[in-house]
Short mmCIF file of C-alpha atoms and ligand atoms in Angstrom, two decimals:
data_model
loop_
_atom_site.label_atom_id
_atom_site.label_comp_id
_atom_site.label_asym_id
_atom_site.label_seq_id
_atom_site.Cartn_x
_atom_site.Cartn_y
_atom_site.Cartn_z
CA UNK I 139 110.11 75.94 92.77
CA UNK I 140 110.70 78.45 90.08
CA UNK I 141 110.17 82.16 90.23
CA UNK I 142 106.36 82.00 88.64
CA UNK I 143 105.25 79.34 91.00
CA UNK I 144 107.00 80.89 94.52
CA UNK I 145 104.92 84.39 93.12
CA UNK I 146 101.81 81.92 92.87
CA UNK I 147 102.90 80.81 96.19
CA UNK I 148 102.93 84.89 97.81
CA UNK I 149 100.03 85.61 95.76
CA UNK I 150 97.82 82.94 97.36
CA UNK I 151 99.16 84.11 100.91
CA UNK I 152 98.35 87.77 99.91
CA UNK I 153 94.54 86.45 98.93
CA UNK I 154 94.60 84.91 102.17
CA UNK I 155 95.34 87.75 104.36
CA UNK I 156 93.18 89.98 101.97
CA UNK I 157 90.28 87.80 103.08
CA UNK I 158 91.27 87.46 106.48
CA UNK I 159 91.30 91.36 107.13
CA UNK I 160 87.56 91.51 105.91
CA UNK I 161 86.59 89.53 108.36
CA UNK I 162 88.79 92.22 111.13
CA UNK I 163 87.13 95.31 109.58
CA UNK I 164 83.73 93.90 109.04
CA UNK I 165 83.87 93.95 112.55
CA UNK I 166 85.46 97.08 113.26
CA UNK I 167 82.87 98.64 110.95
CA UNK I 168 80.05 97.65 112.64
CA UNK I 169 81.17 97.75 116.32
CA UNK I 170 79.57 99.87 118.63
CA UNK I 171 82.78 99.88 120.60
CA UNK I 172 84.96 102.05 118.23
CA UNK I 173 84.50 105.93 117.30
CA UNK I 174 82.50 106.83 114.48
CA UNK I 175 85.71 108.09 112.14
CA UNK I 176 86.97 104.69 113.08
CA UNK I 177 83.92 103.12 111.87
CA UNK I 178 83.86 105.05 108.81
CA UNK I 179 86.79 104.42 107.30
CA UNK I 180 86.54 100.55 108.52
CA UNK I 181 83.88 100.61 106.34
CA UNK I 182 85.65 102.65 103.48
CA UNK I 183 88.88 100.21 103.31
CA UNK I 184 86.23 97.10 103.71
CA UNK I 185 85.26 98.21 100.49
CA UNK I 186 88.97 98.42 99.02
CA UNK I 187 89.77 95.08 100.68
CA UNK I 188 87.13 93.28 98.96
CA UNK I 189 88.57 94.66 95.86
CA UNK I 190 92.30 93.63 96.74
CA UNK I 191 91.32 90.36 97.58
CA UNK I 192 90.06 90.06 93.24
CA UNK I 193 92.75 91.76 91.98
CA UNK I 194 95.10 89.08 93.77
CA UNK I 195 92.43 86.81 91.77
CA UNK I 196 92.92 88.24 88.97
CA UNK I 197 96.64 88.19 89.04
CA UNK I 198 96.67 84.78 90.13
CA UNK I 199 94.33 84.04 86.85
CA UNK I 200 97.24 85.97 84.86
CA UNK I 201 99.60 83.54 86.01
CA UNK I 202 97.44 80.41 84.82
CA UNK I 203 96.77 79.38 88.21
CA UNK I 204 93.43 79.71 90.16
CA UNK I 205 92.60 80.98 93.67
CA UNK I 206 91.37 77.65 94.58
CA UNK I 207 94.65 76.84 97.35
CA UNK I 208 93.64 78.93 99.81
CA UNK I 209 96.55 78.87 101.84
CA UNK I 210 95.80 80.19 105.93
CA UNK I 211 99.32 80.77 107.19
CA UNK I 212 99.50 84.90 106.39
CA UNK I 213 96.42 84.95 108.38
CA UNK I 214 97.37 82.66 111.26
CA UNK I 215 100.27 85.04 111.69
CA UNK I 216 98.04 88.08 111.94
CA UNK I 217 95.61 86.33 114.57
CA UNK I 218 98.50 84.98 116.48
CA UNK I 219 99.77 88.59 117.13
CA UNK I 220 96.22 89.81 117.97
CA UNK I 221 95.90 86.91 120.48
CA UNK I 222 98.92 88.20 122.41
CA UNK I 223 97.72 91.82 122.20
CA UNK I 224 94.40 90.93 123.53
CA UNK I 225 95.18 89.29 126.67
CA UNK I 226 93.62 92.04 128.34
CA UNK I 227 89.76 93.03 127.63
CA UNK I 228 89.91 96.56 129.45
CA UNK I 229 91.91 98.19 126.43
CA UNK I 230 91.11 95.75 123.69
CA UNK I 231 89.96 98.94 121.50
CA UNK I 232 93.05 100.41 121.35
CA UNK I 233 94.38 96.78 121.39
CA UNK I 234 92.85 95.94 118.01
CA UNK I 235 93.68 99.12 116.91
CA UNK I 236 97.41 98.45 117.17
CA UNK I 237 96.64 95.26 115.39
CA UNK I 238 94.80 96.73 112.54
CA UNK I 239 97.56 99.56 112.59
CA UNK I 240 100.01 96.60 111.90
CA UNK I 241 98.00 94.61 109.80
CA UNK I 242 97.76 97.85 107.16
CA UNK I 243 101.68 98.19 107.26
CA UNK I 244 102.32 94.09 106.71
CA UNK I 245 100.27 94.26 103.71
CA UNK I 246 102.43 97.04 102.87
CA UNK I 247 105.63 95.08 102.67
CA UNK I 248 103.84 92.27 100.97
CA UNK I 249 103.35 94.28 98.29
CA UNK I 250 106.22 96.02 98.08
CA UNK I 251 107.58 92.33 98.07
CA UNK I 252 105.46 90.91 95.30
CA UNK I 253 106.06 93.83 93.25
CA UNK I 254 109.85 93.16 93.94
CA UNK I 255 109.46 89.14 92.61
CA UNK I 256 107.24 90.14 89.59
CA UNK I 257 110.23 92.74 88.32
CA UNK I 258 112.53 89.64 88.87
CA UNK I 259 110.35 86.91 87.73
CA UNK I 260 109.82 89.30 84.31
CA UNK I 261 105.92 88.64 85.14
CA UNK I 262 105.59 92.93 85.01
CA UNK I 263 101.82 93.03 83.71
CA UNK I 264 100.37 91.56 87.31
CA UNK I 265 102.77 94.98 88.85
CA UNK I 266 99.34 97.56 87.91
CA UNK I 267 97.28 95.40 89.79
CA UNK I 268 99.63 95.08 92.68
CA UNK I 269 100.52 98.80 93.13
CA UNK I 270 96.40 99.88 93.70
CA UNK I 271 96.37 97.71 96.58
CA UNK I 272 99.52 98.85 98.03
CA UNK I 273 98.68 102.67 97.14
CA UNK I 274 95.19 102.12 99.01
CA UNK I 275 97.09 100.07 102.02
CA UNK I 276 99.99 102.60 102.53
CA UNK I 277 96.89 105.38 103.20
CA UNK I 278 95.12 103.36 105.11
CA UNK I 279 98.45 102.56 107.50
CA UNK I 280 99.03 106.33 106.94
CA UNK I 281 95.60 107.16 108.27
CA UNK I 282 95.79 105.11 111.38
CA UNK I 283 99.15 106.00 112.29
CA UNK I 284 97.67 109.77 112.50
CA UNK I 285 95.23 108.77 114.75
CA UNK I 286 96.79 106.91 117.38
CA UNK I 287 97.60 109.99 119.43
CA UNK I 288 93.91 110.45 119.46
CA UNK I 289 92.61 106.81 120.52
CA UNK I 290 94.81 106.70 123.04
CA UNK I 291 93.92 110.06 124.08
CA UNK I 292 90.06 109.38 123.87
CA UNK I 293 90.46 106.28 125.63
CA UNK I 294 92.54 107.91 128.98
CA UNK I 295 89.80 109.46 129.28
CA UNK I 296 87.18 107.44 129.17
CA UNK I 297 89.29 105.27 131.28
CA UNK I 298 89.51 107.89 133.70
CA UNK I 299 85.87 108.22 134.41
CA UNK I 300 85.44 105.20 134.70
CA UNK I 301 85.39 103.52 138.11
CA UNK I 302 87.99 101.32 139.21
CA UNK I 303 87.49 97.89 138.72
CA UNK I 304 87.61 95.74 141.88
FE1 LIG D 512 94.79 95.18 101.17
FE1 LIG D 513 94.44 96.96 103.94
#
């Protein structure tokens, strides 16, 4: 495999994942579960994520190849870690909150690690393209890691009130 097709390769798990985390905030946007700033900015990097997932497009197009080979493995390794973090129902919000937390900073380091392969591959005009989505990512991991303290906070409470299950 040479350098162009393994960034092909990472490209078409990127496209993958980008898809995969529309589905995640498409539901996180509209659930009545979550707090409204949650919901908000769900909806906000929905928005971004549909655009990430056609700028991967387009870079794939810049490479001659198409986004036609789907490939499912970035986002089998995203539900996998949900399904572990989910095992209990109680908490799932702040559960799937985690998740999404973690989601924001993988796509992070894919970025940072196609960006990496493009300088090496000398493939530098797909690196534009590449750094919006991980400028838009890196706030979006930087806005949920501010607001952990208060999910978790919001949801002690809640919890508290709440009578004990049986
Ligand atoms: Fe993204
Ligand atoms: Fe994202």
């Amino acid at each position: 495999m040479n350098k162009r097709e393994q960034i092909v390769d990472w490209l078409n798990d990127a496209y993958a994942m980008e898809r995969a985390l529309q589905v995640t905030l498409e539901k996180q946007a509209n659930s009545a579960e979550a707090h409204r700033a949650i919901r908000e900015r769900a909806a906000i990097h929905l928005d971004e994520t549909r655009a990430h997932a056609e700028r991967v497009g387009e870079c794939l197009e810049m490479l001659g190849s198409s986004r036609s080979t789907i490939k499912t493995a970035a986002s089998q390794v995203l539900e996998t870690g949900k399904k572990y973090m989910t095992m209990f129902a109680r908490d799932e919000r702040v559960k799937d909150y985690l998740a999404a937390t973690g989601a924001e900073h993988f796509e992070v380091a894919c970025y940072k690690a196609l960006i990496a392969a493009a300088h090496a591959a000398g493939e530098e005009r797909i690196i534009p393209l590449l750094t919006q989505n991980l400028h838009e990512d890196a706030a979006t991991a930087r806005w949920m890691d501010d607001n952990i303290e208060a999910v978790i906070r919001d949801y002690l409470n809640e919890a508290a009130n709440r009578p004990a299950a049986a």
